[in-house]
PDB file of C-alpha atoms in Angstrom:
ATOM      1  CA  MET A   1     117.789 118.671 109.253  1.00 92.00           C
ATOM      2  CA  GLU A   2     114.311 117.978 107.954  1.00 95.00           C
ATOM      3  CA  TYR A   3     112.306 114.829 108.749  1.00 97.00           C
ATOM      4  CA  LEU A   4     109.678 112.506 107.322  1.00 98.00           C
ATOM      5  CA  LYS A   5     106.936 111.436 109.709  1.00 98.00           C
ATOM      6  CA  LEU A   6     106.362 107.700 109.390  1.00 98.00           C
ATOM      7  CA  ASN A   7     103.042 105.911 109.732  1.00 98.00           C
ATOM      8  CA  THR A   8     104.250 104.768 113.163  1.00 98.00           C
ATOM      9  CA  GLY A   9     104.760 108.342 114.311  1.00 98.00           C
ATOM     10  CA  ASP A  10     108.565 108.112 114.255  1.00 98.00           C
ATOM     11  CA  GLN A  11     110.633 110.801 112.541  1.00 98.00           C
ATOM     12  CA  LEU A  12     113.075 109.712 109.801  1.00 98.00           C
ATOM     13  CA  PRO A  13     115.896 112.205 109.094  1.00 98.00           C
ATOM     14  CA  GLN A  14     115.653 113.140 105.434  1.00 98.00           C
ATOM     15  CA  LEU A  15     119.371 112.926 104.834  1.00 98.00           C
ATOM     16  CA  GLY A  16     121.505 110.030 105.972  1.00 98.00           C
ATOM     17  CA  TYR A  17     124.829 108.386 105.265  1.00 97.00           C
ATOM     18  CA  GLY A  18     124.866 105.196 103.199  1.00 97.00           C
ATOM     19  CA  PHE A  19     127.583 102.613 103.876  1.00 96.00           C
ATOM     20  CA  TRP A  20     127.369 100.651 100.613  1.00 94.00           C
ATOM     21  CA  LYS A  21     130.884 100.204  99.153  1.00 91.00           C
ATOM     22  CA  VAL A  22     132.559 102.174 101.973  1.00 93.00           C
ATOM     23  CA  ASP A  23     136.023 100.895 102.964  1.00 95.00           C
ATOM     24  CA  PRO A  24     135.601  99.112 106.333  1.00 96.00           C
ATOM     25  CA  GLN A  25     138.943 100.424 107.632  1.00 96.00           C
ATOM     26  CA  LYS A  26     137.787 104.021 107.156  1.00 96.00           C
ATOM     27  CA  ILE A  27     134.352 103.600 108.691  1.00 97.00           C
ATOM     28  CA  PRO A  28     134.997 104.228 112.422  1.00 97.00           C
ATOM     29  CA  SER A  29     136.541 107.616 111.667  1.00 97.00           C
ATOM     30  CA  ILE A  30     133.866 108.388 109.053  1.00 97.00           C
ATOM     31  CA  VAL A  31     131.122 107.752 111.618  1.00 98.00           C
ATOM     32  CA  LYS A  32     132.821 110.191 113.978  1.00 97.00           C
ATOM     33  CA  GLN A  33     133.200 112.834 111.248  1.00 97.00           C
ATOM     34  CA  ALA A  34     129.612 112.319 110.128  1.00 97.00           C
ATOM     35  CA  VAL A  35     128.203 112.768 113.623  1.00 97.00           C
ATOM     36  CA  GLU A  36     130.301 115.920 114.068  1.00 97.00           C
ATOM     37  CA  ALA A  37     128.887 117.225 110.769  1.00 96.00           C
ATOM     38  CA  GLY A  38     125.319 116.626 111.929  1.00 97.00           C
ATOM     39  CA  TYR A  39     124.437 113.230 110.470  1.00 97.00           C
ATOM     40  CA  ARG A  40     122.128 111.106 112.606  1.00 98.00           C
ATOM     41  CA  HIS A  41     120.725 108.720 110.007  1.00 98.00           C
ATOM     42  CA  PHE A  42     122.958 105.774 109.063  1.00 98.00           C
ATOM     43  CA  ASP A  43     121.969 103.266 106.378  1.00 98.00           C
ATOM     44  CA  CYS A  44     123.539  99.837 106.755  1.00 98.00           C
ATOM     45  CA  ALA A  45     123.054  96.272 105.511  1.00 98.00           C
ATOM     46  CA  CYS A  46     124.376  92.792 106.155  1.00 98.00           C
ATOM     47  CA  ASP A  47     125.482  92.540 102.524  1.00 97.00           C
ATOM     48  CA  TYR A  48     127.646  95.664 102.732  1.00 97.00           C
ATOM     49  CA  GLY A  49     130.119  93.641 104.789  1.00 97.00           C
ATOM     50  CA  ASN A  50     131.016  96.492 107.144  1.00 97.00           C
ATOM     51  CA  GLU A  51     128.455  96.544 109.965  1.00 98.00           C
ATOM     52  CA  THR A  52     131.104  95.527 112.509  1.00 98.00           C
ATOM     53  CA  GLU A  53     133.087  98.667 111.688  1.00 98.00           C
ATOM     54  CA  VAL A  54     129.952 100.820 111.721  1.00 98.00           C
ATOM     55  CA  GLY A  55     129.259  99.410 115.182  1.00 98.00           C
ATOM     56  CA  GLN A  56     132.755 100.354 116.332  1.00 98.00           C
ATOM     57  CA  GLY A  57     132.195 103.912 115.135  1.00 98.00           C
ATOM     58  CA  ILE A  58     128.802 104.137 116.821  1.00 98.00           C
ATOM     59  CA  ALA A  59     130.122 102.752 120.083  1.00 98.00           C
ATOM     60  CA  SER A  60     132.911 105.308 120.001  1.00 98.00           C
ATOM     61  CA  VAL A  61     130.694 108.369 119.450  1.00 98.00           C
ATOM     62  CA  LEU A  62     128.278 107.193 122.135  1.00 98.00           C
ATOM     63  CA  LYS A  63     131.090 106.577 124.615  1.00 97.00           C
ATOM     64  CA  GLU A  64     132.564 110.010 123.916  1.00 96.00           C
ATOM     65  CA  GLY A  65     129.156 111.623 124.389  1.00 96.00           C
ATOM     66  CA  GLN A  66     128.969 113.124 120.898  1.00 95.00           C
ATOM     67  CA  CYS A  67     125.335 112.029 120.812  1.00 96.00           C
ATOM     68  CA  GLN A  68     122.907 109.677 122.522  1.00 97.00           C
ATOM     69  CA  ARG A  69     121.575 106.442 121.069  1.00 97.00           C
ATOM     70  CA  ASP A  70     118.099 107.977 120.820  1.00 97.00           C
ATOM     71  CA  ASP A  71     119.562 110.693 118.599  1.00 97.00           C
ATOM     72  CA  LEU A  72     120.595 108.141 115.965  1.00 98.00           C
ATOM     73  CA  TRP A  73     118.519 106.462 113.288  1.00 98.00           C
ATOM     74  CA  LEU A  74     119.980 103.079 112.337  1.00 98.00           C
ATOM     75  CA  THR A  75     118.664 101.194 109.331  1.00 98.00           C
ATOM     76  CA  SER A  76     119.741  97.720 108.276  1.00 98.00           C
ATOM     77  CA  LYS A  77     118.455  95.099 105.853  1.00 98.00           C
ATOM     78  CA  LEU A  78     117.564  91.412 105.848  1.00 98.00           C
ATOM     79  CA  TRP A  79     119.711  89.627 103.298  1.00 98.00           C
ATOM     80  CA  ASN A  80     118.313  87.303 100.632  1.00 98.00           C
ATOM     81  CA  THR A  81     119.586  84.106 102.268  1.00 98.00           C
ATOM     82  CA  PHE A  82     117.649  84.737 105.493  1.00 98.00           C
ATOM     83  CA  HIS A  83     114.083  84.976 104.133  1.00 98.00           C
ATOM     84  CA  ALA A  84     112.847  81.741 105.723  1.00 98.00           C
ATOM     85  CA  PRO A  85     110.953  82.688 108.913  1.00 98.00           C
ATOM     86  CA  GLU A  86     113.238  80.629 111.141  1.00 98.00           C
ATOM     87  CA  HIS A  87     116.270  82.658 109.985  1.00 98.00           C
ATOM     88  CA  VAL A  88     114.925  86.231 110.180  1.00 98.00           C
ATOM     89  CA  GLU A  89     115.553  86.759 113.895  1.00 98.00           C
ATOM     90  CA  GLU A  90     118.975  85.126 113.598  1.00 98.00           C
ATOM     91  CA  ALA A  91     119.962  87.597 110.882  1.00 98.00           C
ATOM     92  CA  CYS A  92     118.607  90.568 112.805  1.00 98.00           C
ATOM     93  CA  LYS A  93     120.433  89.596 115.992  1.00 98.00           C
ATOM     94  CA  LYS A  94     123.689  89.241 114.058  1.00 98.00           C
ATOM     95  CA  THR A  95     123.267  92.795 112.770  1.00 98.00           C
ATOM     96  CA  LEU A  96     122.433  94.066 116.266  1.00 98.00           C
ATOM     97  CA  HIS A  97     125.556  92.361 117.614  1.00 98.00           C
ATOM     98  CA  ASP A  98     127.746  93.865 114.888  1.00 98.00           C
ATOM     99  CA  LEU A  99     126.282  97.359 115.294  1.00 98.00           C
ATOM    100  CA  GLN A 100     126.592  97.039 119.090  1.00 98.00           C
ATOM    101  CA  VAL A 101     123.003  98.165 119.734  1.00 98.00           C
ATOM    102  CA  ASP A 102     119.920  96.563 121.271  1.00 98.00           C
ATOM    103  CA  GLN A 103     117.402  97.776 118.715  1.00 98.00           C
ATOM    104  CA  LEU A 104     117.210  98.937 115.096  1.00 98.00           C
ATOM    105  CA  ASP A 105     115.164 101.949 114.120  1.00 98.00           C
ATOM    106  CA  LEU A 106     114.340 100.344 110.769  1.00 98.00           C
ATOM    107  CA  TYR A 107     114.802  96.881 109.271  1.00 99.00           C
ATOM    108  CA  LEU A 108     114.094  96.302 105.580  1.00 99.00           C
ATOM    109  CA  ILE A 109     113.740  93.245 103.371  1.00 98.00           C
ATOM    110  CA  HIS A 110     116.698  94.044 101.111  1.00 98.00           C
ATOM    111  CA  PHE A 111     115.384  92.471  97.874  1.00 98.00           C
ATOM    112  CA  PRO A 112     112.324  90.467  96.857  1.00 98.00           C
ATOM    113  CA  ILE A 113     114.783  87.646  96.229  1.00 98.00           C
ATOM    114  CA  SER A 114     114.895  84.502  98.345  1.00 98.00           C
ATOM    115  CA  LEU A 115     118.175  82.555  98.131  1.00 98.00           C
ATOM    116  CA  LYS A 116     119.196  79.297  99.781  1.00 98.00           C
ATOM    117  CA  TYR A 117     120.252  79.662 103.398  1.00 98.00           C
ATOM    118  CA  VAL A 118     123.948  79.947 104.194  1.00 98.00           C
ATOM    119  CA  PRO A 119     124.745  79.538 107.929  1.00 97.00           C
ATOM    120  CA  ILE A 120     126.382  82.557 109.529  1.00 97.00           C
ATOM    121  CA  GLU A 121     129.204  80.416 110.854  1.00 97.00           C
ATOM    122  CA  LYS A 122     129.919  79.150 107.325  1.00 97.00           C
ATOM    123  CA  ARG A 123     130.119  82.505 105.520  1.00 97.00           C
ATOM    124  CA  TYR A 124     129.120  86.027 106.479  1.00 98.00           C
ATOM    125  CA  PRO A 125     128.027  88.073 104.758  1.00 98.00           C
ATOM    126  CA  PRO A 126     126.663  85.235 102.614  1.00 98.00           C
ATOM    127  CA  GLY A 127     126.770  87.143  99.325  1.00 97.00           C
ATOM    128  CA  TRP A 128     124.923  86.092  96.176  1.00 97.00           C
ATOM    129  CA  PHE A 129     126.524  82.724  95.386  1.00 97.00           C
ATOM    130  CA  PHE A 130     125.338  79.661  97.267  1.00 97.00           C
ATOM    131  CA  ASP A 131     128.749  78.022  96.765  1.00 96.00           C
ATOM    132  CA  PRO A 132     131.475  80.376  95.521  1.00 96.00           C
ATOM    133  CA  GLU A 133     133.871  77.418  95.228  1.00 95.00           C
ATOM    134  CA  ALA A 134     131.648  75.457  92.836  1.00 96.00           C
ATOM    135  CA  GLU A 135     132.889  74.781  89.323  1.00 94.00           C
ATOM    136  CA  HIS A 136     130.110  76.975  87.974  1.00 95.00           C
ATOM    137  CA  PRO A 137     128.948  79.131  90.909  1.00 97.00           C
ATOM    138  CA  LYS A 138     125.520  80.733  90.667  1.00 97.00           C
ATOM    139  CA  MET A 139     122.649  82.088  92.700  1.00 97.00           C
ATOM    140  CA  GLU A 140     120.411  79.319  94.043  1.00 97.00           C
ATOM    141  CA  THR A 141     116.889  80.257  95.024  1.00 97.00           C
ATOM    142  CA  THR A 142     114.484  78.772  97.532  1.00 96.00           C
ATOM    143  CA  PRO A 143     110.706  79.342  97.458  1.00 95.00           C
ATOM    144  CA  VAL A 144     109.785  81.439 100.496  1.00 98.00           C
ATOM    145  CA  PRO A 145     106.606  83.549 100.240  1.00 98.00           C
ATOM    146  CA  ILE A 146     107.112  87.186 101.148  1.00 98.00           C
ATOM    147  CA  SER A 147     104.115  86.824 103.458  1.00 98.00           C
ATOM    148  CA  GLU A 148     106.064  84.382 105.634  1.00 98.00           C
ATOM    149  CA  THR A 149     109.134  86.593 105.714  1.00 98.00           C
ATOM    150  CA  TRP A 150     106.980  89.608 106.584  1.00 98.00           C
ATOM    151  CA  GLN A 151     105.291  87.806 109.463  1.00 98.00           C
ATOM    152  CA  ALA A 152     108.743  87.072 110.897  1.00 98.00           C
ATOM    153  CA  MET A 153     109.655  90.738 110.435  1.00 99.00           C
ATOM    154  CA  GLU A 154     106.533  91.705 112.386  1.00 99.00           C
ATOM    155  CA  GLU A 155     107.643  89.411 115.187  1.00 98.00           C
ATOM    156  CA  LEU A 156     110.891  91.394 115.438  1.00 98.00           C
ATOM    157  CA  VAL A 157     108.786  94.456 116.249  1.00 98.00           C
ATOM    158  CA  ASP A 158     106.796  92.450 118.797  1.00 98.00           C
ATOM    159  CA  ALA A 159     110.051  91.347 120.428  1.00 98.00           C
ATOM    160  CA  GLY A 160     111.385  94.910 120.631  1.00 98.00           C
ATOM    161  CA  LEU A 161     114.360  94.192 118.375  1.00 98.00           C
ATOM    162  CA  VAL A 162     113.159  96.609 115.697  1.00 98.00           C
ATOM    163  CA  LYS A 163     111.040  99.774 115.840  1.00 98.00           C
ATOM    164  CA  ASN A 164     109.976  99.967 112.190  1.00 98.00           C
ATOM    165  CA  ILE A 165     109.954  97.514 109.304  1.00 98.00           C
ATOM    166  CA  GLY A 166     109.849  98.035 105.586  1.00 98.00           C
ATOM    167  CA  VAL A 167     110.998  96.818 102.189  1.00 98.00           C
ATOM    168  CA  SER A 168     113.594  97.694  99.583  1.00 98.00           C
ATOM    169  CA  ASN A 169     113.601  97.260  95.808  1.00 98.00           C
ATOM    170  CA  PHE A 170     109.870  96.441  95.760  1.00 98.00           C
ATOM    171  CA  GLY A 171     107.415  97.736  93.157  1.00 97.00           C
ATOM    172  CA  THR A 172     103.754  98.685  93.429  1.00 98.00           C
ATOM    173  CA  SER A 173     102.381  95.189  92.805  1.00 97.00           C
ATOM    174  CA  LEU A 174     104.458  93.565  95.544  1.00 98.00           C
ATOM    175  CA  ILE A 175     103.650  96.363  97.981  1.00 98.00           C
ATOM    176  CA  ARG A 176      99.940  96.158  97.200  1.00 98.00           C
ATOM    177  CA  ASP A 177     100.030  92.420  97.836  1.00 98.00           C
ATOM    178  CA  LEU A 178     101.990  92.897 101.067  1.00 98.00           C
ATOM    179  CA  LEU A 179      99.425  95.413 102.331  1.00 98.00           C
ATOM    180  CA  SER A 180      96.668  92.857 101.839  1.00 98.00           C
ATOM    181  CA  TYR A 181      98.004  90.682 104.659  1.00 98.00           C
ATOM    182  CA  ALA A 182     100.373  92.872 106.711  1.00 98.00           C
ATOM    183  CA  ARG A 183      99.472  93.150 110.389  1.00 98.00           C
ATOM    184  CA  ILE A 184     102.140  95.862 110.683  1.00 98.00           C
ATOM    185  CA  ARG A 185     102.242  98.033 107.588  1.00 98.00           C
ATOM    186  CA  PRO A 186     105.604  98.831 105.997  1.00 98.00           C
ATOM    187  CA  ALA A 187     106.881 102.189 107.230  1.00 98.00           C
ATOM    188  CA  VAL A 188     109.495 102.755 104.524  1.00 98.00           C
ATOM    189  CA  LEU A 189     110.286 101.686 100.979  1.00 98.00           C
ATOM    190  CA  GLN A 190     113.901 102.104  99.868  1.00 98.00           C
ATOM    191  CA  ILE A 191     114.528 102.313  96.117  1.00 98.00           C
ATOM    192  CA  GLU A 192     117.047 103.602  93.625  1.00 97.00           C
ATOM    193  CA  SER A 193     115.952 107.097  92.610  1.00 97.00           C
ATOM    194  CA  HIS A 194     117.708 110.089  91.067  1.00 97.00           C
ATOM    195  CA  PRO A 195     116.953 112.525  88.214  1.00 97.00           C
ATOM    196  CA  TYR A 196     117.521 109.769  85.621  1.00 96.00           C
ATOM    197  CA  LEU A 197     115.141 107.419  87.501  1.00 97.00           C
ATOM    198  CA  THR A 198     112.456 109.555  89.120  1.00 98.00           C
ATOM    199  CA  GLN A 199     109.994 106.690  89.843  1.00 98.00           C
ATOM    200  CA  GLU A 200     107.169 109.194  90.192  1.00 98.00           C
ATOM    201  CA  LYS A 201     104.278 106.704  90.073  1.00 98.00           C
ATOM    202  CA  LEU A 202     105.838 104.455  92.700  1.00 98.00           C
ATOM    203  CA  ILE A 203     106.580 107.399  94.997  1.00 98.00           C
ATOM    204  CA  ARG A 204     103.070 108.791  94.497  1.00 98.00           C
ATOM    205  CA  TYR A 205     101.570 105.394  95.339  1.00 98.00           C
ATOM    206  CA  CYS A 206     103.646 105.147  98.512  1.00 98.00           C
ATOM    207  CA  LYS A 207     102.554 108.621  99.561  1.00 98.00           C
ATOM    208  CA  GLU A 208      98.915 107.609  99.180  1.00 98.00           C
ATOM    209  CA  GLU A 209      99.583 104.521 101.316  1.00 98.00           C
ATOM    210  CA  GLU A 210     101.538 106.547 103.921  1.00 98.00           C
ATOM    211  CA  ILE A 211     104.777 104.692 103.213  1.00 98.00           C
ATOM    212  CA  ALA A 212     107.860 106.919 103.345  1.00 98.00           C
ATOM    213  CA  VAL A 213     110.413 106.547 100.556  1.00 98.00           C
ATOM    214  CA  THR A 214     114.191 106.544 100.893  1.00 98.00           C
ATOM    215  CA  ALA A 215     116.212 106.994  97.709  1.00 98.00           C
ATOM    216  CA  PHE A 216     119.526 105.201  97.463  1.00 96.00           C
ATOM    217  CA  SER A 217     122.109 106.276  94.877  1.00 94.00           C
ATOM    218  CA  PRO A 218     120.561 109.786  94.896  1.00 95.00           C
ATOM    219  CA  LEU A 219     123.411 111.085  92.718  1.00 93.00           C
ATOM    220  CA  GLY A 220     122.872 108.356  90.153  1.00 88.00           C
ATOM    221  CA  ALA A 221     125.875 107.143  88.172  1.00 72.00           C
ATOM    222  CA  LEU A 222     128.509 108.215  90.716  1.00 72.00           C
ATOM    223  CA  SER A 223     127.758 105.163  92.870  1.00 70.00           C
ATOM    224  CA  TYR A 224     128.432 102.788  89.987  1.00 73.00           C
ATOM    225  CA  LEU A 225     131.586 104.077  88.295  1.00 67.00           C
ATOM    226  CA  SER A 226     133.893 101.871  90.376  1.00 68.00           C
ATOM    227  CA  LEU A 227     131.794  98.809  89.477  1.00 62.00           C
ATOM    228  CA  ASP A 228     131.908  99.532  85.720  1.00 68.00           C
ATOM    229  CA  MET A 229     128.115  99.760  85.812  1.00 68.00           C
ATOM    230  CA  ALA A 230     128.174 103.377  84.640  1.00 65.00           C
ATOM    231  CA  SER A 231     130.517 105.843  82.931  1.00 69.00           C
ATOM    232  CA  GLN A 232     131.350 109.487  83.496  1.00 72.00           C
ATOM    233  CA  ASP A 233     129.059 110.289  80.559  1.00 73.00           C
ATOM    234  CA  ASP A 234     126.133 109.026  82.659  1.00 82.00           C
ATOM    235  CA  SER A 235     126.590 111.692  85.347  1.00 88.00           C
ATOM    236  CA  VAL A 236     123.575 113.901  85.980  1.00 93.00           C
ATOM    237  CA  LEU A 237     125.875 116.531  87.529  1.00 94.00           C
ATOM    238  CA  THR A 238     126.940 117.770  84.092  1.00 93.00           C
ATOM    239  CA  GLN A 239     123.398 118.446  82.897  1.00 95.00           C
ATOM    240  CA  PRO A 240     122.873 122.142  81.977  1.00 96.00           C
ATOM    241  CA  VAL A 241     119.768 122.527  84.171  1.00 97.00           C
ATOM    242  CA  VAL A 242     121.689 121.224  87.193  1.00 97.00           C
ATOM    243  CA  LYS A 243     124.713 123.428  86.499  1.00 97.00           C
ATOM    244  CA  ALA A 244     122.505 126.475  85.952  1.00 97.00           C
ATOM    245  CA  ALA A 245     120.726 125.992  89.276  1.00 98.00           C
ATOM    246  CA  ALA A 246     124.071 125.505  91.015  1.00 98.00           C
ATOM    247  CA  LYS A 247     125.402 128.751  89.558  1.00 98.00           C
ATOM    248  CA  GLN A 248     122.234 130.645  90.423  1.00 97.00           C
ATOM    249  CA  LEU A 249     122.219 129.465  94.055  1.00 97.00           C
ATOM    250  CA  GLY A 250     125.960 129.378  94.691  1.00 97.00           C
ATOM    251  CA  LYS A 251     125.864 125.635  95.374  1.00 98.00           C
ATOM    252  CA  THR A 252     127.579 122.621  93.837  1.00 97.00           C
ATOM    253  CA  PRO A 253     125.798 120.450  91.243  1.00 97.00           C
ATOM    254  CA  ALA A 254     125.766 117.596  93.778  1.00 96.00           C
ATOM    255  CA  GLN A 255     124.011 119.786  96.331  1.00 98.00           C
ATOM    256  CA  ILE A 256     121.396 120.718  93.736  1.00 98.00           C
ATOM    257  CA  VAL A 257     120.638 117.069  92.966  1.00 98.00           C
ATOM    258  CA  LEU A 258     120.523 116.120  96.651  1.00 98.00           C
ATOM    259  CA  ARG A 259     118.241 119.082  97.390  1.00 98.00           C
ATOM    260  CA  TRP A 260     115.953 117.935  94.575  1.00 98.00           C
ATOM    261  CA  GLY A 261     115.805 114.545  96.322  1.00 98.00           C
ATOM    262  CA  VAL A 262     114.699 115.870  99.707  1.00 98.00           C
ATOM    263  CA  GLN A 263     112.483 118.601  98.282  1.00 98.00           C
ATOM    264  CA  ARG A 264     110.411 116.031  96.383  1.00 97.00           C
ATOM    265  CA  GLY A 265     109.643 114.375  99.709  1.00 98.00           C
ATOM    266  CA  THR A 266     112.037 111.436  99.886  1.00 98.00           C
ATOM    267  CA  SER A 267     114.824 110.772 102.316  1.00 98.00           C
ATOM    268  CA  ILE A 268     118.228 110.214 100.709  1.00 98.00           C
ATOM    269  CA  VAL A 269     121.354 108.307 101.731  1.00 97.00           C
ATOM    270  CA  PRO A 270     124.390 109.506  99.753  1.00 96.00           C
ATOM    271  CA  LYS A 271     127.832 108.195 100.630  1.00 93.00           C
ATOM    272  CA  THR A 272     131.321 109.658 100.418  1.00 92.00           C
ATOM    273  CA  GLU A 273     134.709 108.996 101.967  1.00 92.00           C
ATOM    274  CA  ASN A 274     135.768 112.612 101.393  1.00 94.00           C
ATOM    275  CA  PRO A 275     135.447 114.737 104.592  1.00 93.00           C
ATOM    276  CA  ASP A 276     134.728 117.904 102.617  1.00 95.00           C
ATOM    277  CA  ARG A 277     131.954 116.259 100.611  1.00 95.00           C
ATOM    278  CA  LEU A 278     130.569 114.797 103.830  1.00 96.00           C
ATOM    279  CA  ILE A 279     129.866 118.359 104.951  1.00 97.00           C
ATOM    280  CA  GLU A 280     128.816 119.461 101.460  1.00 97.00           C
ATOM    281  CA  ASN A 281     126.192 116.706 101.208  1.00 97.00           C
ATOM    282  CA  ILE A 282     124.454 117.661 104.439  1.00 97.00           C
ATOM    283  CA  SER A 283     124.506 121.399 103.660  1.00 97.00           C
ATOM    284  CA  ILE A 284     121.313 121.354 101.614  1.00 98.00           C
ATOM    285  CA  PHE A 285     118.744 122.658 104.078  1.00 97.00           C
ATOM    286  CA  ASP A 286     119.457 126.389 103.760  1.00 96.00           C
ATOM    287  CA  PHE A 287     118.067 126.852 100.253  1.00 97.00           C
ATOM    288  CA  GLU A 288     115.186 125.740  98.043  1.00 98.00           C
ATOM    289  CA  LEU A 289     114.800 125.038  94.352  1.00 98.00           C
ATOM    290  CA  THR A 290     112.060 126.868  92.484  1.00 98.00           C
ATOM    291  CA  PRO A 291     109.136 124.898  91.023  1.00 98.00           C
ATOM    292  CA  GLY A 292     110.681 125.519  87.599  1.00 98.00           C
ATOM    293  CA  GLU A 293     114.031 124.109  88.671  1.00 98.00           C
ATOM    294  CA  MET A 294     112.365 121.089  90.275  1.00 98.00           C
ATOM    295  CA  HIS A 295     110.410 120.408  87.087  1.00 98.00           C
ATOM    296  CA  ALA A 296     113.456 120.825  84.864  1.00 98.00           C
ATOM    297  CA  ILE A 297     115.500 118.373  86.918  1.00 98.00           C
ATOM    298  CA  SER A 298     112.624 115.867  87.056  1.00 98.00           C
ATOM    299  CA  SER A 299     112.342 116.146  83.276  1.00 98.00           C
ATOM    300  CA  LEU A 300     115.799 114.568  82.989  1.00 97.00           C
ATOM    301  CA  ASN A 301     114.154 111.213  83.719  1.00 97.00           C
ATOM    302  CA  GLN A 302     115.287 108.394  81.404  1.00 95.00           C
ATOM    303  CA  ASN A 303     113.975 105.482  83.501  1.00 95.00           C
ATOM    304  CA  ARG A 304     117.680 104.633  83.760  1.00 93.00           C
ATOM    305  CA  ARG A 305     118.233 102.020  86.452  1.00 94.00           C
ATOM    306  CA  PHE A 306     121.857 101.350  87.411  1.00 92.00           C
ATOM    307  CA  ASN A 307     121.182  98.778  90.149  1.00 94.00           C
ATOM    308  CA  ASP A 308     119.195  96.060  88.373  1.00 95.00           C
ATOM    309  CA  PRO A 309     119.526  92.345  89.233  1.00 96.00           C
ATOM    310  CA  GLY A 310     118.124  91.661  85.776  1.00 95.00           C
ATOM    311  CA  ASP A 311     121.445  92.985  84.463  1.00 93.00           C
ATOM    312  CA  PHE A 312     124.134  92.524  87.107  1.00 94.00           C
ATOM    313  CA  ALA A 313     123.061  89.086  88.398  1.00 95.00           C
ATOM    314  CA  GLU A 314     123.786  87.499  85.036  1.00 95.00           C
ATOM    315  CA  SER A 315     127.090  89.259  84.441  1.00 93.00           C
ATOM    316  CA  ALA A 316     128.408  88.999  88.002  1.00 94.00           C
ATOM    317  CA  PHE A 317     126.683  85.903  89.411  1.00 96.00           C
ATOM    318  CA  ASN A 318     125.996  83.746  86.341  1.00 96.00           C
ATOM    319  CA  THR A 319     122.256  83.889  86.954  1.00 96.00           C
ATOM    320  CA  PHE A 320     119.567  85.660  84.955  1.00 97.00           C
ATOM    321  CA  PHE A 321     117.315  87.162  87.629  1.00 96.00           C
ATOM    322  CA  PRO A 322     114.983  90.019  86.619  1.00 96.00           C
ATOM    323  CA  ILE A 323     112.750  91.463  89.347  1.00 96.00           C
ATOM    324  CA  TYR A 324     111.418  94.701  87.845  1.00 95.00           C
ATOM    325  CA  GLU A 325     109.955  93.471  84.559  1.00 86.00           C
TER     326      GLU A 325
END
């Protein structure tokens, strides 16, 4: 395993396991298999709807002595309905309870989107709709400045509930603004990034500001096929430059793309429910891509974003809500 040193001095494992869209019933055994395979970085979120099961898996591996709590890196994310300062600690403590731990290694603001508060006892995870039973359900926003949410995030660090804080799905302008008032600087930015969406300027900016970057959906379209947000034709794994590197190195196309992700200096959080691919995905630290191969794969960039609220919020949640434009 290779690591990224954060601006706090902590070490973030460069490869982790992402729990978005993972079947809750399979998660306890997946956690066990992942730990056995060498995974120590687990990427979670309230909105994924499976933190309780992740917690069961973590409790099991700790009880069996497969690893110690200090060996694990646990990330979770503040959901959109909990942006008001008075709800941030409540949301964090719910995640801690579900994961069965006393402290998170990293807590991120999931989106720069503030939605109306939904009490935990009413519906959890709250999702995107304010009232799913309404005649015409939609997202309903509430005006909460990011500065107020961030101050509450900082207080989680002060209280010892969280070691590091950061943001997700933010661009350079929002980060630059955040840095103007942050008492505790963001340690990590999590964004969608893969060979079709290289985000080189954003990653370069974060490097200059000593903010580590985690790439979600590092294999691109594969994460979105089941949601009809991508097709097999969108797969980067069939690109000739990827297949040629795989043949040259005796690796799979997926391993080539994941290696490209870590070799460019980001951490990555692929997911799979296949035990063989679980091992395949982590077996990317015994080879390197040449500068030519890295450049060729980066040149596949199309600025193709699969996870865009400006698209899916309108089609899935009856609300036009762009955040990247």
